[in-house]
Amino acid sequence: MKNYLMLLAMHLMLISDISAQTDTSKAVSAVSDSIISENSPSHFTYSIAPSFGLTFQNISKSDNESLTAQWLTTLDARMDWDDSTFGVASSLYLQYGQLHREGVFPEKTQDNLIFSITPSFMILPSWNIRLFFETTAETQMKEGMVDDIESHFLDPLFLYQTIFIGQKLIAKNTDETSELSLTYGIGYALQQTITDKFILESNRKYIIGPNNPLSNVQDQVTLESGFSGVFDFSAKKQIGEKLILTSSVKTVLLGKEETYKDYRKTRIGTLILAGISYGLFSLDYNMRLLYDSNYSLRRQLEQSLVMGVRLEL
């Protein structure tokens, strides 16, 4: 039907140009351009946005003086390539911050490292239904504490692969000042919690020691499976020459076999980023919410609002 409409439009343009005694080459060129844009739906976008913020405080009293400094650095990188049948998207989120007090060892405030790659295949073009296969790894970069248990780089490492059916919607205006991307779906996931010395929550009731090492009660790789739900949204709006608004929300719900009996046996991770930047200066809001019954029965929530410098690469 589209081909017939294009042919009809071409004939009408040619007839109109002939009757008006104009140059037909302009009409042919215009029609050719429209055909190329119609048959070339593929697109490629990427963004690399590092940011850094620092606060400094000095309080001096008659008998006491305190000096503190806190800094936070963030890297948000995204890549998306897509055509009419196949696509691949990936993202890297890195966040680390420390609080420094005079005479005290630095205290870690935020520490997140999340990498994800998601290829997709079109299976029902008329409904814009795709088959997605997402692989995501989550860990931290420096030693810290989860409840009262020490954690290290890649210990624990949470890794999941989920295959789900859903939609991927992309919108962009002609002058490329506004971009929007939405991916969502439901499916099935295989989850791996990889540990070395980190003790999972369900094993903390045991006494771990020389007579009962951790390897007796916990494997280094804990395998689980269950349903999955994915929601990934990102948007960018350029207002004026230097003013840019950005936002993104990604939520992943991973169930387990015990979820039907106990709703607490699940994992929910949400990452919300929002920022406004003018030139090199920016105001960024980051929110990381995580609940994983393997790590803790209490949800972990980190929020930050930082004014600093931000680059768009």
mmCIF file of C-alpha atoms in Angstrom:
data_model
loop_
_atom_site.group_PDB
_atom_site.id
_atom_site.type_symbol
_atom_site.label_atom_id
_atom_site.label_comp_id
_atom_site.label_asym_id
_atom_site.label_seq_id
_atom_site.Cartn_x
_atom_site.Cartn_y
_atom_site.Cartn_z
ATOM 1 C CA MET A 1 0.000 0.000 0.000
ATOM 2 C CA LYS A 2 2.870 2.409 0.784
ATOM 3 C CA ASN A 3 4.437 1.696 -2.617
ATOM 4 C CA TYR A 4 1.167 2.464 -4.398
ATOM 5 C CA LEU A 5 0.809 5.722 -2.501
ATOM 6 C CA MET A 6 4.378 6.698 -3.365
ATOM 7 C CA LEU A 7 3.796 5.969 -7.053
ATOM 8 C CA LEU A 8 0.572 7.966 -7.017
ATOM 9 C CA ALA A 9 2.316 10.861 -5.294
ATOM 10 C CA MET A 10 5.113 10.732 -7.861
ATOM 11 C CA HIS A 11 2.649 10.856 -10.764
ATOM 12 C CA LEU A 12 0.753 13.746 -9.236
ATOM 13 C CA MET A 13 3.957 15.696 -8.653
ATOM 14 C CA LEU A 14 5.147 15.045 -12.201
ATOM 15 C CA ILE A 15 1.794 16.051 -13.727
ATOM 16 C CA SER A 16 1.703 19.186 -11.616
ATOM 17 C CA ASP A 17 5.240 20.138 -12.599
ATOM 18 C CA ILE A 18 4.592 19.522 -16.299
ATOM 19 C CA SER A 19 1.439 21.612 -16.293
ATOM 20 C CA ALA A 20 3.260 24.416 -14.550
ATOM 21 C CA GLN A 21 6.282 23.988 -16.879
ATOM 22 C CA THR A 22 8.755 23.607 -13.981
ATOM 23 C CA ASP A 23 11.910 21.548 -13.667
ATOM 24 C CA THR A 24 10.984 17.884 -13.136
ATOM 25 C CA SER A 25 14.383 17.052 -11.640
ATOM 26 C CA LYS A 26 13.375 18.793 -8.403
ATOM 27 C CA ALA A 27 10.325 16.579 -8.082
ATOM 28 C CA VAL A 28 12.331 13.407 -8.715
ATOM 29 C CA SER A 29 14.896 14.480 -6.128
ATOM 30 C CA ALA A 30 12.208 15.182 -3.528
ATOM 31 C CA VAL A 31 10.545 11.813 -4.087
ATOM 32 C CA SER A 32 13.911 10.030 -3.921
ATOM 33 C CA ASP A 33 14.710 11.668 -0.596
ATOM 34 C CA SER A 34 11.379 10.570 0.855
ATOM 35 C CA ILE A 35 11.947 6.982 -0.272
ATOM 36 C CA ILE A 36 15.418 6.893 1.321
ATOM 37 C CA SER A 37 14.119 8.150 4.667
ATOM 38 C CA GLU A 38 11.269 5.636 4.567
ATOM 39 C CA ASN A 39 13.540 2.659 3.862
ATOM 40 C CA SER A 40 16.297 3.686 6.334
ATOM 41 C CA PRO A 41 14.766 3.424 9.837
ATOM 42 C CA SER A 42 18.042 2.473 11.535
ATOM 43 C CA HIS A 43 19.552 4.867 14.045
ATOM 44 C CA PHE A 44 22.571 5.063 16.346
ATOM 45 C CA THR A 45 22.869 7.198 19.459
ATOM 46 C CA TYR A 46 25.347 7.342 22.292
ATOM 47 C CA SER A 47 26.107 9.574 25.247
ATOM 48 C CA ILE A 48 28.879 9.732 27.846
ATOM 49 C CA ALA A 49 28.190 12.081 30.738
ATOM 50 C CA PRO A 50 30.751 12.279 33.588
ATOM 51 C CA SER A 51 30.032 14.650 36.476
ATOM 52 C CA PHE A 52 31.792 15.711 39.657
ATOM 53 C CA GLY A 53 30.680 17.605 42.739
ATOM 54 C CA LEU A 54 32.539 18.769 45.870
ATOM 55 C CA THR A 55 31.503 20.365 49.151
ATOM 56 C CA PHE A 56 33.920 21.867 51.667
ATOM 57 C CA GLN A 57 33.173 22.931 55.239
ATOM 58 C CA ASN A 58 35.284 24.504 57.978
ATOM 59 C CA ILE A 59 33.781 25.179 61.409
ATOM 60 C CA SER A 60 35.938 27.046 63.913
ATOM 61 C CA LYS A 61 34.989 27.648 67.549
ATOM 62 C CA SER A 62 36.912 28.886 70.547
ATOM 63 C CA ASP A 63 37.997 25.406 71.616
ATOM 64 C CA ASN A 64 37.337 23.307 68.528
ATOM 65 C CA GLU A 65 37.903 23.411 64.775
ATOM 66 C CA SER A 66 36.591 20.867 62.273
ATOM 67 C CA LEU A 67 37.356 20.480 58.611
ATOM 68 C CA THR A 68 35.278 18.263 56.309
ATOM 69 C CA ALA A 69 35.096 17.662 52.588
ATOM 70 C CA GLN A 70 32.728 15.451 50.588
ATOM 71 C CA TRP A 71 32.901 14.603 46.908
ATOM 72 C CA LEU A 72 30.846 12.533 44.488
ATOM 73 C CA THR A 73 31.630 11.475 40.935
ATOM 74 C CA THR A 74 29.208 9.872 38.486
ATOM 75 C CA LEU A 75 29.481 8.418 35.010
ATOM 76 C CA ASP A 76 26.383 7.688 32.954
ATOM 77 C CA ALA A 77 27.097 6.177 29.529
ATOM 78 C CA ARG A 78 24.550 4.841 27.036
ATOM 79 C CA MET A 79 24.638 3.380 23.526
ATOM 80 C CA ASP A 80 21.689 2.407 21.331
ATOM 81 C CA TRP A 81 21.721 1.037 17.794
ATOM 82 C CA ASP A 82 18.546 -0.167 16.124
ATOM 83 C CA ASP A 83 17.038 -0.971 12.745
ATOM 84 C CA SER A 84 13.717 -2.480 11.694
ATOM 85 C CA THR A 85 14.566 -6.050 12.781
ATOM 86 C CA PHE A 86 17.497 -6.028 15.208
ATOM 87 C CA GLY A 87 18.820 -3.717 17.891
ATOM 88 C CA VAL A 88 21.293 -3.595 20.762
ATOM 89 C CA ALA A 89 21.440 -1.225 23.712
ATOM 90 C CA SER A 90 23.969 -0.986 26.518
ATOM 91 C CA SER A 91 24.517 1.214 29.554
ATOM 92 C CA LEU A 92 27.169 1.799 32.197
ATOM 93 C CA TYR A 93 26.460 3.540 35.482
ATOM 94 C CA LEU A 94 29.283 4.316 37.862
ATOM 95 C CA GLN A 95 28.972 6.315 41.064
ATOM 96 C CA TYR A 96 31.435 6.783 43.892
ATOM 97 C CA GLY A 97 31.691 9.273 46.737
ATOM 98 C CA GLN A 98 33.615 9.808 49.970
ATOM 99 C CA LEU A 99 33.388 11.914 53.113
ATOM 100 C CA HIS A 100 36.656 13.191 54.540
ATOM 101 C CA ARG A 101 37.032 14.375 58.135
ATOM 102 C CA GLU A 102 40.183 15.701 59.696
ATOM 103 C CA GLY A 103 42.045 12.967 61.568
ATOM 104 C CA VAL A 104 39.643 10.201 60.432
ATOM 105 C CA PHE A 105 39.894 7.670 57.599
ATOM 106 C CA PRO A 106 37.704 8.570 54.588
ATOM 107 C CA GLU A 107 34.185 7.200 54.743
ATOM 108 C CA LYS A 108 32.524 5.810 51.629
ATOM 109 C CA THR A 109 29.120 7.377 50.972
ATOM 110 C CA GLN A 110 28.080 5.959 47.571
ATOM 111 C CA ASP A 111 29.445 3.070 45.550
ATOM 112 C CA ASN A 112 27.635 1.560 42.559
ATOM 113 C CA LEU A 113 28.797 -0.117 39.367
ATOM 114 C CA ILE A 114 26.096 -1.367 36.966
ATOM 115 C CA PHE A 115 26.670 -2.597 33.421
ATOM 116 C CA SER A 116 23.935 -3.820 31.095
ATOM 117 C CA ILE A 117 23.679 -4.991 27.475
ATOM 118 C CA THR A 118 20.389 -5.829 25.759
ATOM 119 C CA PRO A 119 20.044 -7.132 22.194
ATOM 120 C CA SER A 120 16.519 -7.401 20.757
ATOM 121 C CA PHE A 121 14.782 -8.965 17.759
ATOM 122 C CA MET A 122 11.516 -7.950 16.121
ATOM 123 C CA ILE A 123 9.055 -10.880 16.166
ATOM 124 C CA LEU A 124 5.686 -9.168 15.473
ATOM 125 C CA PRO A 125 6.263 -6.053 13.358
ATOM 126 C CA SER A 126 2.577 -5.189 13.100
ATOM 127 C CA TRP A 127 2.361 -4.914 16.904
ATOM 128 C CA ASN A 128 5.944 -3.680 17.412
ATOM 129 C CA ILE A 129 6.630 -6.669 19.673
ATOM 130 C CA ARG A 130 10.238 -7.607 20.304
ATOM 131 C CA LEU A 131 12.123 -10.414 21.985
ATOM 132 C CA PHE A 132 14.771 -9.046 24.383
ATOM 133 C CA PHE A 133 17.717 -10.733 26.048
ATOM 134 C CA GLU A 134 19.254 -8.605 28.807
ATOM 135 C CA THR A 135 22.443 -9.328 30.749
ATOM 136 C CA THR A 136 23.260 -7.093 33.713
ATOM 137 C CA ALA A 137 26.052 -7.129 36.291
ATOM 138 C CA GLU A 138 25.935 -5.142 39.532
ATOM 139 C CA THR A 139 28.671 -4.747 42.138
ATOM 140 C CA GLN A 140 30.711 -2.152 44.043
ATOM 141 C CA MET A 141 34.252 -0.870 43.602
ATOM 142 C CA LYS A 142 35.593 -0.625 47.151
ATOM 143 C CA GLU A 143 35.151 -2.483 50.413
ATOM 144 C CA GLY A 144 32.141 -1.527 52.484
ATOM 145 C CA MET A 145 29.430 -2.930 54.733
ATOM 146 C CA VAL A 146 26.024 -4.468 54.059
ATOM 147 C CA ASP A 147 24.310 -4.680 57.436
ATOM 148 C CA ASP A 148 27.278 -5.916 59.517
ATOM 149 C CA ILE A 149 28.912 -7.981 56.747
ATOM 150 C CA GLU A 150 31.981 -6.822 54.847
ATOM 151 C CA SER A 151 31.688 -6.471 51.074
ATOM 152 C CA HIS A 152 34.373 -6.009 48.429
ATOM 153 C CA PHE A 153 34.793 -5.510 44.702
ATOM 154 C CA LEU A 154 32.964 -8.375 42.921
ATOM 155 C CA ASP A 155 32.071 -9.809 46.344
ATOM 156 C CA PRO A 156 29.144 -9.947 46.071
ATOM 157 C CA LEU A 157 28.544 -9.748 42.315
ATOM 158 C CA PHE A 158 24.953 -9.946 41.171
ATOM 159 C CA LEU A 159 24.484 -11.152 37.603
ATOM 160 C CA TYR A 160 21.249 -11.871 35.786
ATOM 161 C CA GLN A 161 20.092 -12.823 32.317
ATOM 162 C CA THR A 162 16.474 -12.265 31.442
ATOM 163 C CA ILE A 163 14.594 -13.068 28.259
ATOM 164 C CA PHE A 164 11.414 -11.046 27.941
ATOM 165 C CA ILE A 165 8.803 -9.959 25.421
ATOM 166 C CA GLY A 166 7.891 -6.304 25.162
ATOM 167 C CA GLN A 167 8.140 -3.106 23.185
ATOM 168 C CA LYS A 168 10.830 -0.579 22.403
ATOM 169 C CA LEU A 169 9.664 2.910 21.475
ATOM 170 C CA ILE A 170 11.988 5.644 20.226
ATOM 171 C CA ALA A 171 11.049 9.224 19.336
ATOM 172 C CA LYS A 172 13.217 12.087 18.115
ATOM 173 C CA ASN A 173 12.294 15.411 16.559
ATOM 174 C CA THR A 174 13.771 16.607 13.266
ATOM 175 C CA ASP A 175 16.250 19.075 14.781
ATOM 176 C CA GLU A 176 17.374 16.448 17.341
ATOM 177 C CA THR A 177 16.757 18.693 20.338
ATOM 178 C CA SER A 178 14.426 16.136 21.948
ATOM 179 C CA GLU A 179 14.986 12.409 22.378
ATOM 180 C CA LEU A 180 12.855 9.789 24.105
ATOM 181 C CA SER A 181 13.306 6.055 24.551
ATOM 182 C CA LEU A 182 11.075 3.526 26.320
ATOM 183 C CA THR A 183 11.569 -0.224 26.750
ATOM 184 C CA TYR A 184 9.319 -2.472 28.807
ATOM 185 C CA GLY A 185 8.294 -6.115 29.020
ATOM 186 C CA ILE A 186 7.888 -9.243 31.124
ATOM 187 C CA GLY A 187 9.693 -12.561 30.944
ATOM 188 C CA TYR A 188 11.856 -15.123 32.722
ATOM 189 C CA ALA A 189 15.229 -14.608 34.419
ATOM 190 C CA LEU A 190 18.201 -16.626 35.642
ATOM 191 C CA GLN A 191 19.944 -14.967 38.587
ATOM 192 C CA GLN A 192 23.433 -15.632 39.920
ATOM 193 C CA THR A 193 24.790 -14.221 43.181
ATOM 194 C CA ILE A 194 28.556 -14.707 43.164
ATOM 195 C CA THR A 195 30.374 -14.434 46.515
ATOM 196 C CA ASP A 196 33.748 -15.144 48.081
ATOM 197 C CA LYS A 197 33.752 -14.079 51.720
ATOM 198 C CA PHE A 198 30.418 -12.274 51.743
ATOM 199 C CA ILE A 199 27.786 -14.161 53.770
ATOM 200 C CA LEU A 200 24.279 -14.234 52.326
ATOM 201 C CA GLU A 201 21.454 -13.217 54.626
ATOM 202 C CA SER A 202 19.981 -16.731 54.856
ATOM 203 C CA ASN A 203 23.332 -18.126 56.115
ATOM 204 C CA ARG A 204 24.085 -15.588 58.834
ATOM 205 C CA LYS A 205 22.403 -17.709 61.452
ATOM 206 C CA TYR A 206 25.284 -20.187 61.219
ATOM 207 C CA ILE A 207 28.508 -19.790 63.174
ATOM 208 C CA ILE A 208 31.284 -19.415 60.628
ATOM 209 C CA GLY A 209 34.774 -20.321 61.828
ATOM 210 C CA PRO A 210 37.732 -22.691 61.403
ATOM 211 C CA ASN A 211 35.594 -25.672 62.406
ATOM 212 C CA ASN A 212 32.750 -24.622 60.129
ATOM 213 C CA PRO A 213 34.084 -22.651 57.151
ATOM 214 C CA LEU A 214 31.814 -20.653 54.896
ATOM 215 C CA SER A 215 32.252 -23.167 52.081
ATOM 216 C CA ASN A 216 30.343 -25.744 54.168
ATOM 217 C CA VAL A 217 27.144 -23.683 54.202
ATOM 218 C CA GLN A 218 27.353 -21.504 51.087
ATOM 219 C CA ASP A 219 28.370 -22.048 47.479
ATOM 220 C CA GLN A 220 30.338 -19.369 45.673
ATOM 221 C CA VAL A 221 27.600 -19.172 43.040
ATOM 222 C CA THR A 222 23.964 -19.149 44.139
ATOM 223 C CA LEU A 223 21.599 -19.876 41.233
ATOM 224 C CA GLU A 224 17.958 -18.791 41.267
ATOM 225 C CA SER A 225 15.296 -18.307 38.620
ATOM 226 C CA GLY A 226 11.874 -16.742 38.284
ATOM 227 C CA PHE A 227 9.789 -14.155 36.465
ATOM 228 C CA SER A 228 11.100 -10.732 35.461
ATOM 229 C CA GLY A 229 9.694 -7.314 34.689
ATOM 230 C CA VAL A 230 11.705 -4.523 33.038
ATOM 231 C CA PHE A 231 10.901 -0.829 32.616
ATOM 232 C CA ASP A 232 13.539 1.471 31.094
ATOM 233 C CA PHE A 233 12.826 5.093 30.178
ATOM 234 C CA SER A 234 15.170 7.928 29.180
ATOM 235 C CA ALA A 235 14.568 11.421 27.840
ATOM 236 C CA LYS A 236 16.654 14.421 26.827
ATOM 237 C CA LYS A 237 15.514 17.930 25.983
ATOM 238 C CA GLN A 238 17.686 20.800 24.804
ATOM 239 C CA ILE A 239 16.297 24.226 25.638
ATOM 240 C CA GLY A 240 18.268 26.970 24.036
ATOM 241 C CA GLU A 241 21.902 26.642 23.066
ATOM 242 C CA LYS A 242 23.399 25.461 26.375
ATOM 243 C CA LEU A 243 20.487 24.486 28.643
ATOM 244 C CA ILE A 244 19.828 20.710 28.654
ATOM 245 C CA LEU A 245 17.360 18.638 30.690
ATOM 246 C CA THR A 246 17.935 14.883 31.120
ATOM 247 C CA SER A 247 16.089 12.139 32.983
ATOM 248 C CA SER A 248 16.042 8.355 33.108
ATOM 249 C CA VAL A 249 14.282 5.662 35.096
ATOM 250 C CA LYS A 250 15.092 1.963 35.098
ATOM 251 C CA THR A 251 13.259 -0.549 37.277
ATOM 252 C CA VAL A 252 13.881 -4.297 37.253
ATOM 253 C CA LEU A 253 11.728 -6.740 39.217
ATOM 254 C CA LEU A 254 13.102 -10.261 39.585
ATOM 255 C CA GLY A 255 11.070 -12.944 41.286
ATOM 256 C CA LYS A 256 12.198 -16.293 42.605
ATOM 257 C CA GLU A 257 10.600 -19.688 42.996
ATOM 258 C CA GLU A 258 9.711 -18.823 46.604
ATOM 259 C CA THR A 259 8.107 -15.499 45.645
ATOM 260 C CA TYR A 260 4.651 -17.103 45.363
ATOM 261 C CA LYS A 261 4.903 -18.206 48.997
ATOM 262 C CA ASP A 262 6.814 -15.238 50.415
ATOM 263 C CA TYR A 263 6.799 -11.884 48.609
ATOM 264 C CA ARG A 264 10.026 -10.930 50.382
ATOM 265 C CA LYS A 265 11.897 -13.530 48.325
ATOM 266 C CA THR A 266 12.400 -11.161 45.438
ATOM 267 C CA ARG A 267 14.725 -8.487 44.109
ATOM 268 C CA ILE A 268 13.751 -4.959 43.109
ATOM 269 C CA GLY A 269 16.235 -2.460 41.731
ATOM 270 C CA THR A 270 15.452 1.095 40.654
ATOM 271 C CA LEU A 271 17.806 3.754 39.349
ATOM 272 C CA ILE A 272 16.501 7.298 38.796
ATOM 273 C CA LEU A 273 18.661 10.039 37.301
ATOM 274 C CA ALA A 274 17.605 13.618 36.630
ATOM 275 C CA GLY A 275 19.696 16.618 35.767
ATOM 276 C CA ILE A 276 19.736 20.134 34.428
ATOM 277 C CA SER A 277 22.924 21.528 32.955
ATOM 278 C CA TYR A 278 23.992 24.833 31.502
ATOM 279 C CA GLY A 279 27.312 24.631 29.779
ATOM 280 C CA LEU A 280 29.715 22.851 32.158
ATOM 281 C CA PHE A 281 27.636 23.492 35.292
ATOM 282 C CA SER A 282 24.923 21.067 36.371
ATOM 283 C CA LEU A 283 22.511 20.115 39.111
ATOM 284 C CA ASP A 284 22.067 16.330 39.292
ATOM 285 C CA TYR A 285 19.729 14.128 41.314
ATOM 286 C CA ASN A 286 20.528 10.416 41.691
ATOM 287 C CA MET A 287 18.424 7.806 43.451
ATOM 288 C CA ARG A 288 19.346 4.136 43.836
ATOM 289 C CA LEU A 289 16.841 1.793 45.481
ATOM 290 C CA LEU A 290 17.677 -1.866 46.029
ATOM 291 C CA TYR A 291 15.941 -4.681 47.845
ATOM 292 C CA ASP A 292 17.476 -8.147 47.640
ATOM 293 C CA SER A 293 16.658 -10.777 50.248
ATOM 294 C CA ASN A 294 20.068 -12.379 49.661
ATOM 295 C CA TYR A 295 21.840 -9.210 50.824
ATOM 296 C CA SER A 296 19.511 -7.875 53.482
ATOM 297 C CA LEU A 297 15.883 -7.937 54.548
ATOM 298 C CA ARG A 298 15.994 -4.155 54.696
ATOM 299 C CA ARG A 299 15.777 -2.050 51.566
ATOM 300 C CA GLN A 300 18.783 0.109 50.676
ATOM 301 C CA LEU A 301 18.121 3.658 49.507
ATOM 302 C CA GLU A 302 20.727 6.193 48.388
ATOM 303 C CA GLN A 303 19.883 9.701 47.228
ATOM 304 C CA SER A 304 22.074 12.628 46.288
ATOM 305 C CA LEU A 305 21.563 16.134 44.943
ATOM 306 C CA VAL A 306 24.852 17.563 43.719
ATOM 307 C CA MET A 307 25.800 20.790 42.037
ATOM 308 C CA GLY A 308 29.015 20.508 40.099
ATOM 309 C CA VAL A 309 30.457 20.188 36.624
ATOM 310 C CA ARG A 310 29.175 17.872 33.895
ATOM 311 C CA LEU A 311 30.446 17.020 30.429
ATOM 312 C CA GLU A 312 28.487 15.688 27.465
ATOM 313 C CA LEU A 313 30.650 13.589 25.147
#
